[in-house]
Short mmCIF file of C-alpha atoms and ligand atoms in Angstrom, two decimals:
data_model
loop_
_atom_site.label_atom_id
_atom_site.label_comp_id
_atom_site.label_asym_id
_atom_site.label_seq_id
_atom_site.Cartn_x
_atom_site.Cartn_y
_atom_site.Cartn_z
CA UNK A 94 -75.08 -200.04 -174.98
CA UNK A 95 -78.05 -199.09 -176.37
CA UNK A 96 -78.98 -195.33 -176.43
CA UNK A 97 -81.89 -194.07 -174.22
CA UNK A 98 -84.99 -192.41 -175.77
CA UNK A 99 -83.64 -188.65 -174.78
CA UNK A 100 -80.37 -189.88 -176.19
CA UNK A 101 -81.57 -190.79 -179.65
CA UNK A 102 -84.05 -187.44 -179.21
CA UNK A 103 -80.61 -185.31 -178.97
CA UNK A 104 -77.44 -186.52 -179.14
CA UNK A 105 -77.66 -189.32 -181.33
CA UNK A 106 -76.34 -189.07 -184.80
CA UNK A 107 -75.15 -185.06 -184.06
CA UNK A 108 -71.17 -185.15 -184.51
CA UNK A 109 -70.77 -181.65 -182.65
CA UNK A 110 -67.36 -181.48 -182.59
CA UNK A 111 -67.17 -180.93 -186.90
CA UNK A 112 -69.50 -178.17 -186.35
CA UNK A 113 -67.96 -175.93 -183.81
CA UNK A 114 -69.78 -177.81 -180.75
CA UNK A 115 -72.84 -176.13 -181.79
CA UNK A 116 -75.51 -177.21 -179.34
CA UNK A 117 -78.06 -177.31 -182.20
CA UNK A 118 -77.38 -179.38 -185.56
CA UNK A 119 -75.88 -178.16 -188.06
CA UNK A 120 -77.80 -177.36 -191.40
CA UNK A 121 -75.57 -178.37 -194.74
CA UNK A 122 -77.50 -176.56 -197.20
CA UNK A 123 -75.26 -177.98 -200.19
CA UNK A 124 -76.41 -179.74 -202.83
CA UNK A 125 -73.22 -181.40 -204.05
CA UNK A 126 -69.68 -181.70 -202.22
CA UNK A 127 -66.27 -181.16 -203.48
CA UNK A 128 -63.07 -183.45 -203.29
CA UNK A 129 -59.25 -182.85 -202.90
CA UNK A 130 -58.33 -185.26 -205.59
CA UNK A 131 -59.64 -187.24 -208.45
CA UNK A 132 -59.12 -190.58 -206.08
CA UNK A 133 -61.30 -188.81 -203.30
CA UNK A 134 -64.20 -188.06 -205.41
CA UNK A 135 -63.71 -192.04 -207.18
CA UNK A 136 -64.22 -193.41 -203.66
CA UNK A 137 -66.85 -191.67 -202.67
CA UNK A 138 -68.94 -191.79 -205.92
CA UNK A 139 -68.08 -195.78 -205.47
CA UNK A 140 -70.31 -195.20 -201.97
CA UNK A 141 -73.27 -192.29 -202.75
CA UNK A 142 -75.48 -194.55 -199.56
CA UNK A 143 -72.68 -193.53 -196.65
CA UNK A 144 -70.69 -190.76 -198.35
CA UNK A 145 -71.43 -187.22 -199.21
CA UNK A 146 -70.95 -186.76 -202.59
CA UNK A 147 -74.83 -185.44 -203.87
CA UNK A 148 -77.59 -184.31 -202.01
CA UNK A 149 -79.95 -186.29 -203.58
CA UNK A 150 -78.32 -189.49 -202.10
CA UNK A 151 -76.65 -188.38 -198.95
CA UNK A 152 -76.35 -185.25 -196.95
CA UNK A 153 -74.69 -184.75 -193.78
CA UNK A 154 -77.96 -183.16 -191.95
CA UNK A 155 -80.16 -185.71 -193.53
CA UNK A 156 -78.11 -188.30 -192.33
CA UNK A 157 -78.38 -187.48 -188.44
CA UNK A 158 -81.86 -187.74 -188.69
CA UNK A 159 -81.41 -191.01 -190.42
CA UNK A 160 -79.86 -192.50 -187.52
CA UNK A 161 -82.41 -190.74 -185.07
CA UNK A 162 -85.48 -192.12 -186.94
CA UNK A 163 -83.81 -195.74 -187.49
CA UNK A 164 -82.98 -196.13 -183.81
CA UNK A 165 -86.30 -195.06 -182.83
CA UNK A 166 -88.07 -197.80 -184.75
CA UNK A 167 -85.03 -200.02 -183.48
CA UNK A 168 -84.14 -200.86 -186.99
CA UNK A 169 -80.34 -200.95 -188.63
CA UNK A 170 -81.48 -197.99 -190.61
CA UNK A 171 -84.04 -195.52 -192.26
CA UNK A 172 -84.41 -193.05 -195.21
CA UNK A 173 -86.30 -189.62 -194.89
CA UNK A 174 -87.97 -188.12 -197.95
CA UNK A 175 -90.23 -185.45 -198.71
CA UNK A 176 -93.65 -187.00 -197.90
CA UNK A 177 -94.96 -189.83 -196.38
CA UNK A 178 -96.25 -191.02 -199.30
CA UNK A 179 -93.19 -191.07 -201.30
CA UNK A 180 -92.24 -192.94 -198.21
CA UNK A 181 -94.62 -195.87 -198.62
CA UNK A 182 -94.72 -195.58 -202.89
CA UNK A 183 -90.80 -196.27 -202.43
CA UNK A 184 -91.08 -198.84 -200.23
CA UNK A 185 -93.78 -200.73 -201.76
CA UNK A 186 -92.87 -200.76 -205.39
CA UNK A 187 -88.87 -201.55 -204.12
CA UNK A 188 -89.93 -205.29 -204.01
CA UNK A 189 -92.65 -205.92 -206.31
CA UNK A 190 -92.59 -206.14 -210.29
CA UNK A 191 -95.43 -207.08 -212.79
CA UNK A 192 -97.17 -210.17 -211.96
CA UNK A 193 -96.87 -209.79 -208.42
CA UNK A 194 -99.57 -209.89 -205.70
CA UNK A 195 -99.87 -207.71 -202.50
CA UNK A 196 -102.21 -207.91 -199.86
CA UNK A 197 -103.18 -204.81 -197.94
CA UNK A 198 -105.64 -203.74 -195.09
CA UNK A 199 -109.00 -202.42 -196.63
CA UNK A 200 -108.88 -198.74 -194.94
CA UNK A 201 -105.27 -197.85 -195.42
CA UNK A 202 -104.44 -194.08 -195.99
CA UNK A 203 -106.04 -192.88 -199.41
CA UNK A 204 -103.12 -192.21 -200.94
CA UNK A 205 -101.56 -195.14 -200.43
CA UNK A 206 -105.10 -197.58 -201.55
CA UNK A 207 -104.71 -195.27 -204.56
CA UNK A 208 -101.43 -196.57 -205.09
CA UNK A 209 -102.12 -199.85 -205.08
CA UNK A 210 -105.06 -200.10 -206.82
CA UNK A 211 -104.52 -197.38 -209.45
CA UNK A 212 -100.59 -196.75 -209.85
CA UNK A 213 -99.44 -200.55 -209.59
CA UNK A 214 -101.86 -201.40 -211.36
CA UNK A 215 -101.05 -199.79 -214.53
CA UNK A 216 -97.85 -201.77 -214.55
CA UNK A 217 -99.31 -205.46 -213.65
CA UNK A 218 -99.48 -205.54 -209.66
CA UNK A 219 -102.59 -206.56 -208.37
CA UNK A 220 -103.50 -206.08 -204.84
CA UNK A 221 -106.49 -207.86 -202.24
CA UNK A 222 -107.89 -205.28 -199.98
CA UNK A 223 -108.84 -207.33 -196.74
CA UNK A 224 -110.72 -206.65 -193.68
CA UNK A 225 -107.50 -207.90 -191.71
CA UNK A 226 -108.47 -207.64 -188.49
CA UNK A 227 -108.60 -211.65 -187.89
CA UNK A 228 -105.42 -212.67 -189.44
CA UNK A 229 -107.42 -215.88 -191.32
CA UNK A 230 -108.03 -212.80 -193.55
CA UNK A 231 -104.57 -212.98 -194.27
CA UNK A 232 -104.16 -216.85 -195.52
CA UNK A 233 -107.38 -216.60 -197.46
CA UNK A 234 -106.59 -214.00 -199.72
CA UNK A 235 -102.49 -215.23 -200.29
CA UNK A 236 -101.96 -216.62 -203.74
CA UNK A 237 -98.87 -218.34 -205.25
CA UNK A 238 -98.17 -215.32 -206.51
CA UNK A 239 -98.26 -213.02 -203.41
CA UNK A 240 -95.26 -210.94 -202.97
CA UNK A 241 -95.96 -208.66 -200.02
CA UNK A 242 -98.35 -207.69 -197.06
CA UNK A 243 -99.65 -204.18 -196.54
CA UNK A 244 -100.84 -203.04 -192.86
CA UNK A 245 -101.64 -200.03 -190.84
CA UNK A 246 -102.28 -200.41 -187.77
CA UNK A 247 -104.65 -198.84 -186.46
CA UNK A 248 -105.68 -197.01 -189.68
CA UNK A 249 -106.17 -193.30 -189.29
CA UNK A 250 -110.34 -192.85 -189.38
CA UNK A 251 -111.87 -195.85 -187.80
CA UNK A 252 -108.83 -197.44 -186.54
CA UNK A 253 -109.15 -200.66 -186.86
CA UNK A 254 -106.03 -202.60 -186.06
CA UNK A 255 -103.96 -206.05 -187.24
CA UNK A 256 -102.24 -208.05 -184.84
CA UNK A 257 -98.62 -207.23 -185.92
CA UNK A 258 -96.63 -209.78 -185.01
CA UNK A 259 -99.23 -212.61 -185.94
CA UNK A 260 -99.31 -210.61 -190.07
CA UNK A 261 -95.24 -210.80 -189.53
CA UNK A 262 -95.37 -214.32 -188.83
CA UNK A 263 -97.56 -215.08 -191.26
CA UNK A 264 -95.34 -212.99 -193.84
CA UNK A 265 -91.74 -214.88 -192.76
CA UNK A 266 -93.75 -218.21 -192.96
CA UNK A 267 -94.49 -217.16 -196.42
CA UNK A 268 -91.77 -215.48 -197.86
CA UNK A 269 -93.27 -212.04 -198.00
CA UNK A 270 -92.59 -208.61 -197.56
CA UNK A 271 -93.86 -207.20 -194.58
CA UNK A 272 -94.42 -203.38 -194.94
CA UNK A 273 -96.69 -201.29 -191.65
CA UNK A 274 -97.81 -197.58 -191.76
CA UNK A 275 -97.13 -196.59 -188.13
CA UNK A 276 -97.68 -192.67 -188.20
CA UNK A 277 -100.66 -193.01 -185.83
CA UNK A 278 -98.51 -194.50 -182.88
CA UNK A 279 -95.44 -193.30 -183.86
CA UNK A 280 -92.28 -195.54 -182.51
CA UNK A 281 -92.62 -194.00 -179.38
CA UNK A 282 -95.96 -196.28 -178.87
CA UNK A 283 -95.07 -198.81 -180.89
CA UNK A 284 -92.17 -200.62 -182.57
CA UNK A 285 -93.51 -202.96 -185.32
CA UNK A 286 -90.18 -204.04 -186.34
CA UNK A 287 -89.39 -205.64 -182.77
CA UNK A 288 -92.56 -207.47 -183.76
CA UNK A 289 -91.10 -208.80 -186.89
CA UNK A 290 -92.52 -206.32 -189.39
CA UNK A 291 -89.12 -205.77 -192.20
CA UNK A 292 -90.62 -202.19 -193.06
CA UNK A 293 -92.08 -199.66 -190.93
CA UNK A 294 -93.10 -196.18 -192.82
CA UNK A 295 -93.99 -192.99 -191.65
CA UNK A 296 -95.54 -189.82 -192.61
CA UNK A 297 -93.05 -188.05 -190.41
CA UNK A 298 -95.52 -184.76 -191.22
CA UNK A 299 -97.73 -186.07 -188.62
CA UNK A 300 -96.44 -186.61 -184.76
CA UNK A 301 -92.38 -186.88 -185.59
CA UNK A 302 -92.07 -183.45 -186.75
CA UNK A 303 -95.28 -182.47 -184.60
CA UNK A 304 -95.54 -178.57 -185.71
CA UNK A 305 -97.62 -178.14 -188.68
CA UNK A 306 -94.96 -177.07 -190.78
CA UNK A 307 -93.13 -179.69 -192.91
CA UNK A 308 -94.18 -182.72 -194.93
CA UNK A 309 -91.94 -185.63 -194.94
CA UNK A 310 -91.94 -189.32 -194.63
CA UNK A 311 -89.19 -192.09 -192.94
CA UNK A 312 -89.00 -195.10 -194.57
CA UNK A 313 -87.04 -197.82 -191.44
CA UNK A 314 -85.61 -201.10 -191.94
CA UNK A 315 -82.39 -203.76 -192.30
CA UNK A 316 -79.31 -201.95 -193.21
CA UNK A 317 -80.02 -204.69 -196.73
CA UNK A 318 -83.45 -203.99 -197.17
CA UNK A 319 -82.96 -199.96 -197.10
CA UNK A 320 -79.49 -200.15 -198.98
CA UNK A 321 -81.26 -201.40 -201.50
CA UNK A 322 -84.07 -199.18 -201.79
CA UNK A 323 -81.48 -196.70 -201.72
CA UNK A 324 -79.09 -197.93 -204.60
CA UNK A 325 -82.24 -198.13 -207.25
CA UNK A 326 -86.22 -196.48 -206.48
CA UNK A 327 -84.38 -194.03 -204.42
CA UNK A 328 -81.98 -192.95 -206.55
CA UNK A 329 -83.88 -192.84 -209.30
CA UNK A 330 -87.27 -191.78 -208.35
CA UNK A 331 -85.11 -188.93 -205.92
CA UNK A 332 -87.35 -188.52 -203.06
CA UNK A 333 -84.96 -186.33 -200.86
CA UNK A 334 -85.85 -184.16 -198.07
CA UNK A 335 -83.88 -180.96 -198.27
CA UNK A 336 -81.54 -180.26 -195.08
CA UNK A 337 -83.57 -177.45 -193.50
CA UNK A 338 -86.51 -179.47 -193.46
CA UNK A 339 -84.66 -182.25 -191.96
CA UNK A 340 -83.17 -179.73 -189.42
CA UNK A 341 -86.66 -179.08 -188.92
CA UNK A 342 -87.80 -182.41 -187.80
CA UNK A 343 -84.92 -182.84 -186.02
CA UNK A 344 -86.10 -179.62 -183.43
CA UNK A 345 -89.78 -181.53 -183.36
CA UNK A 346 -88.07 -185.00 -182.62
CA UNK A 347 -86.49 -183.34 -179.37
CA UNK A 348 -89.91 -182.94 -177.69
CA UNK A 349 -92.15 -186.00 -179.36
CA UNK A 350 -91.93 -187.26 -176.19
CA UNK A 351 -93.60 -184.27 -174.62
CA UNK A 352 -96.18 -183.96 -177.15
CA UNK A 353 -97.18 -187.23 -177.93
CA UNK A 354 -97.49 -188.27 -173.99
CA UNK A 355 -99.45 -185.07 -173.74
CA UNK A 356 -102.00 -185.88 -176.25
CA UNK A 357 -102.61 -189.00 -175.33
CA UNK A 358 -102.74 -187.99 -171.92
CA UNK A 359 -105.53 -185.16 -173.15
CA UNK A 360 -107.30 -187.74 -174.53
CA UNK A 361 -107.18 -190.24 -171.49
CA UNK A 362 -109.32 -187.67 -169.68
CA UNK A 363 -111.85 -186.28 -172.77
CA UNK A 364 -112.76 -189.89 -174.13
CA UNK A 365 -115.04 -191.55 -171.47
CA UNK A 366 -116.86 -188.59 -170.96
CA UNK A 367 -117.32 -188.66 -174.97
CA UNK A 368 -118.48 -191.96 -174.78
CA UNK A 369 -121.34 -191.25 -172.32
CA UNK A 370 -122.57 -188.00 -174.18
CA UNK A 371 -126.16 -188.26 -175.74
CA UNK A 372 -124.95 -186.64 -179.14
CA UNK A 373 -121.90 -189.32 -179.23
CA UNK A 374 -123.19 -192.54 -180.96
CA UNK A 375 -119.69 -194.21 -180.98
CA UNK A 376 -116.17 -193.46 -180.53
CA UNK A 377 -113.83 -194.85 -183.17
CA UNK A 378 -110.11 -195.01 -180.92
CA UNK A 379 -107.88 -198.33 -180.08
CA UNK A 380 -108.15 -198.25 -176.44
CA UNK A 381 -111.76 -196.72 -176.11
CA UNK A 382 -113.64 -198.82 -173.78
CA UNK A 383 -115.82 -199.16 -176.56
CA UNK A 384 -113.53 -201.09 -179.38
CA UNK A 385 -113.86 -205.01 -179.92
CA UNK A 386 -110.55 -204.79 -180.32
CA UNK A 387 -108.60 -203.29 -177.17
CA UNK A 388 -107.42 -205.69 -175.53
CA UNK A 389 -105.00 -206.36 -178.91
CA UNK A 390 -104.66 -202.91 -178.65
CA UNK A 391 -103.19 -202.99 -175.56
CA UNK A 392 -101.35 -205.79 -176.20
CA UNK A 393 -99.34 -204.10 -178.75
CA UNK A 394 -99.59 -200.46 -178.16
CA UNK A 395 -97.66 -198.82 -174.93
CA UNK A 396 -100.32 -196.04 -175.33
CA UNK A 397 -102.74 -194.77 -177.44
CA UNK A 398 -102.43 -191.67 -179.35
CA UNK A 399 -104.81 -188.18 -178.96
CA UNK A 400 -106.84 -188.81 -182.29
CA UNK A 401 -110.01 -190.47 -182.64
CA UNK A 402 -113.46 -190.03 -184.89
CA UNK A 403 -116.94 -189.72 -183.21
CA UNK A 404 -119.93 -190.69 -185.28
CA UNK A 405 -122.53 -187.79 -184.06
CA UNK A 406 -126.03 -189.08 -183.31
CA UNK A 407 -128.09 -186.63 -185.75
CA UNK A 408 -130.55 -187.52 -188.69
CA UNK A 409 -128.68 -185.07 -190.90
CA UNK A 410 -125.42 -184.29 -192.17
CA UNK A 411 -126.50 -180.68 -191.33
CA UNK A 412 -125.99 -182.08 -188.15
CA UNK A 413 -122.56 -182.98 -188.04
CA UNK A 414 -121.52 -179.75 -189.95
CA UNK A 415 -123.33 -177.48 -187.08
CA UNK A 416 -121.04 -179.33 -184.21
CA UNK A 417 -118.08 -178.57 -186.80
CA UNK A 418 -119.23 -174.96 -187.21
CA UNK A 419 -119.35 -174.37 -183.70
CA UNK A 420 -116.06 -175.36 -182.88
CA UNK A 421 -114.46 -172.29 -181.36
CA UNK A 422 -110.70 -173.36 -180.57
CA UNK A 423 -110.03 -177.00 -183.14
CA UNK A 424 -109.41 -175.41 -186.39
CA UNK A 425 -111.10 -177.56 -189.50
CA UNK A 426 -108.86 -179.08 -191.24
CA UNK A 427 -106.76 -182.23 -191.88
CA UNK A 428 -103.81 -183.76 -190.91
CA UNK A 429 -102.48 -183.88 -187.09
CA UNK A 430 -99.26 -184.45 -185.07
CA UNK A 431 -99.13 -180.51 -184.22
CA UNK A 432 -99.95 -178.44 -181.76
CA UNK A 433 -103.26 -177.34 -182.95
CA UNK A 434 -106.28 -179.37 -182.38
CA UNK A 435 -108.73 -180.17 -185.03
CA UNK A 436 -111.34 -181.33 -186.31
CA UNK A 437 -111.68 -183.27 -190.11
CA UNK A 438 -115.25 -184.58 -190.77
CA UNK A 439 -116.34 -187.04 -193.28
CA UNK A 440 -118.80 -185.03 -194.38
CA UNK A 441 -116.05 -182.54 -195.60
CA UNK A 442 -114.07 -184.39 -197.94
CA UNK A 443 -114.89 -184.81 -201.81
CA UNK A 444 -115.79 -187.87 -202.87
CA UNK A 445 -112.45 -187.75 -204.87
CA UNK A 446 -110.59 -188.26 -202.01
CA UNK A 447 -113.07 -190.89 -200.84
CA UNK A 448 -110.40 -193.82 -202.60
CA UNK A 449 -111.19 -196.96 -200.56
CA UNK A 450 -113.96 -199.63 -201.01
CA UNK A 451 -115.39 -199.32 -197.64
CA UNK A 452 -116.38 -196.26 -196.96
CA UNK A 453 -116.57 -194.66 -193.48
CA UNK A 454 -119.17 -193.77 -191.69
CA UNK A 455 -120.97 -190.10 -193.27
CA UNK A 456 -121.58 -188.96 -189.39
CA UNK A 457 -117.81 -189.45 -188.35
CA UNK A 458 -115.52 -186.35 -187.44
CA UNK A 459 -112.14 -187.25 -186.90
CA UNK A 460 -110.75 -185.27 -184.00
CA UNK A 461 -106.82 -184.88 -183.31
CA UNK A 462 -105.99 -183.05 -179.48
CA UNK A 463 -102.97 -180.95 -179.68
CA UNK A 464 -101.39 -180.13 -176.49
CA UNK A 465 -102.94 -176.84 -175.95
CA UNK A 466 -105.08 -176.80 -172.32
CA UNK A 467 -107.14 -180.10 -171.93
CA UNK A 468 -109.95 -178.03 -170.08
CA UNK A 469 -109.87 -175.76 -173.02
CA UNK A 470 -110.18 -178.71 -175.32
CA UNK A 471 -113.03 -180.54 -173.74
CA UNK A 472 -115.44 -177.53 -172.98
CA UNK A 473 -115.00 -176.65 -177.04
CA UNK A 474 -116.36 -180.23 -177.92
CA UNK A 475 -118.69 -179.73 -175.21
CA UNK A 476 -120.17 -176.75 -176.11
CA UNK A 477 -120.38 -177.73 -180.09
CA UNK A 478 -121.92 -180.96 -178.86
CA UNK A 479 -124.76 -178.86 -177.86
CA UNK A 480 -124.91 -177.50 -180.67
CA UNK A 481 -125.78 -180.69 -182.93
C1 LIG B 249 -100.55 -188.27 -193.84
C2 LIG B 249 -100.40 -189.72 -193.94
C3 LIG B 249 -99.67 -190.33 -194.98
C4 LIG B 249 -99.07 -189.55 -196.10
O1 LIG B 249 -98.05 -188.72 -195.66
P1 LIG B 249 -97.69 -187.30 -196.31
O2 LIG B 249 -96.59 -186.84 -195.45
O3 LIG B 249 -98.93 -186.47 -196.24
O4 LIG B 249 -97.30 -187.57 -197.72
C5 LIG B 249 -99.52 -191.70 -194.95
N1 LIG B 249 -100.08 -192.44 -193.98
C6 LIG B 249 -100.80 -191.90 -192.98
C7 LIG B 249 -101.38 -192.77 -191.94
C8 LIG B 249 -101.00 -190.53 -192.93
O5 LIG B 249 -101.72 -189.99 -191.95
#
């Protein structure tokens, strides 16, 4: 039987009984592991993906949040590093070599554009950034050469979104590696790979550890497809997250439930009134009444999560940073998934973080709701809205 939600939140993957019954996991801070014999330490050495034998491969904390994280996104199994980008660079360059073709959304995380189109390129990958929301988009840009598609969807500061199991489709009809960034929903909201994606990544920073204070990344997929990340960029590049971080994401996974319902539950009751305000031109989130695309949204998203952008109605970009200025209770800053609300406008970041080709909107602030009091939450933007 499969486990239930608060099943794979707790139990799964913790084998109490080694560690004293302790209620809470236990942390293995080890780097390496020691053998009775020289035939013990053979055998495991012969199996560095399912024994422990180095930290840097496999450690026992590690490896209950393995299983937590795989079951989650319903897939065989998962690797955690130490960012969500090291996440997606691992799983991207795991099945491409020069020569090869990939073709990814036009808006994707700025790391991970910069990847593509800087990195890969350097060592003969080239990559078509598409618009991607009509999956035609998709068959025009494929070449005999294409190796891979690229998605995230919805992207994380106009969310635009792909429909995932037409790309997956289109990918097993072609032969391609199908690879989604799905931090924004996390698998509570949405399971790609039940959709036919073979990859889902995560910046497990954002709502899976949900507290502001780790940075990691999942990488979930078919026990093949991840054993053989494993057995060569993993081993060699050595992403690893170290135990008590992965202890650490392990306390956040026990309430994503809580948190992530209670965002988007936040943001249920802020949103329309947003989109009636004066000073609110648009509002950039997948099920706002105001997106061409949600009914696809709602086709393939239980629920939407508590982050959106606005683009302010102002002449000015003084404008924009006056409603930032007078926020009194979302902190400035980026990122999201924790408790804190904030705020992370456009106008904000350097343009050498600015990677993609289509740049977003110079009016936009991307706002994430935490869980703290949804009164206390709308009467800030509110207030600063008054300010503009
Ligand atoms: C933050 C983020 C990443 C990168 O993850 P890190 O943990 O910061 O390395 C990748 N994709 C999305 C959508 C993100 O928000």
């Amino acid at each position: 039987m499969e486990p239930t939600l608060s099943e794979i939140l707790s139990q799964l993957g913790e084998t109490r009984a080694d560690y004293y019954n302790a209620v809470s996991p236990a942390i293995v801070q080890s780097s390496n592991f020691a053998f009775p014999t020289v035939a013990a330490m053979r055998e495991a050495l012969g199996d560095e993906f399912g024994t422990p034998f180095y930290t840097r491969g496999f450690n026992p904390t590690v490896a209950m949040l393995r299983q937590k994280l795989a079951a989650l996104e319903a897939c065989e199994d998962a690797l955690v590093c130490g960012s969500g980008s090291a996440a997606v660079a691992i799983a991207v360059m795991g099945f491409l070599q020069a020569g090869d073709h990939v073709i990814c959304v036009q808006k994707p995380y700025s790391w991970t554009y910069k990847l593509l189109n800087t990195l890969l390129r350097r060592f003969g990958v080239e990559t078509s950034f598409i618009d991607g929301r009509e999956i035609e988009s998709f068959e025009a840009a494929r070449r005999s050469n294409t190796k891979m598609v690229f998605i995230e969807s919805p992207n994380s500061m106009t969310f635009e979104l792909q429909d995932i199991a037409a790309v997956a489709a289109f990918a097993k009809a072609n032969k391609l590696i199908s690879i989604i960034d799905n931090s924004y929903s996390s698998p509570l909201f949405q399971q790609p790979h039940t959709l036919g994606i073979d990859l889902v990544v995560h910046s497990a920073t954002k709502f899976l550890n949900g507290h502001s204070d780790v940075v990691a990344g999942a990488i979930c997929g078919s026990k093949a497809h991840i054993s053989k990340l494993f057995a060569q960029e993993w081993m060699t590049l050595g992403p690893s997250i170290s135990p008590n971080d992965a202890w650490l994401l392990m306390r956040g996974l026990r309430t994503l439930e809580l948190r992530a319902n209670r965002s988007a539950d936040t943001a249920a009751l802020i949103i329309p009134e947003l989109e009636q305000h004066p000073k609110v031109e648009h509002v950039y989130w997948p099920f706002s009444s105001q997106n061409p695309q949600r009914t696809l949204a709602q086709k393939q998203m239980k629920r939407c999560a508590g982050m959106f952008s606005i683009a302010i109605k102002t002449d000015s970009p003084e404008g924009v940073e006056r409603f930032c200025d007078s926020l009194r209770h979302f902190l400035l800053a980026c990122s999201w998934g924790g408790y804190e609300s904030l705020a992370f406008p456009v106008c904000g970041q350097s343009q050498s973080v600015s990677y993609t080709n289509s740049p977003v909107p110079w009016n936009l602030v991307r706002i994430y709701l935490g869980i703290e009091d949804p009164a206390l939450l709308r009467d800030d933007l509110m207030q600063a809205l008054e300010k503009v």
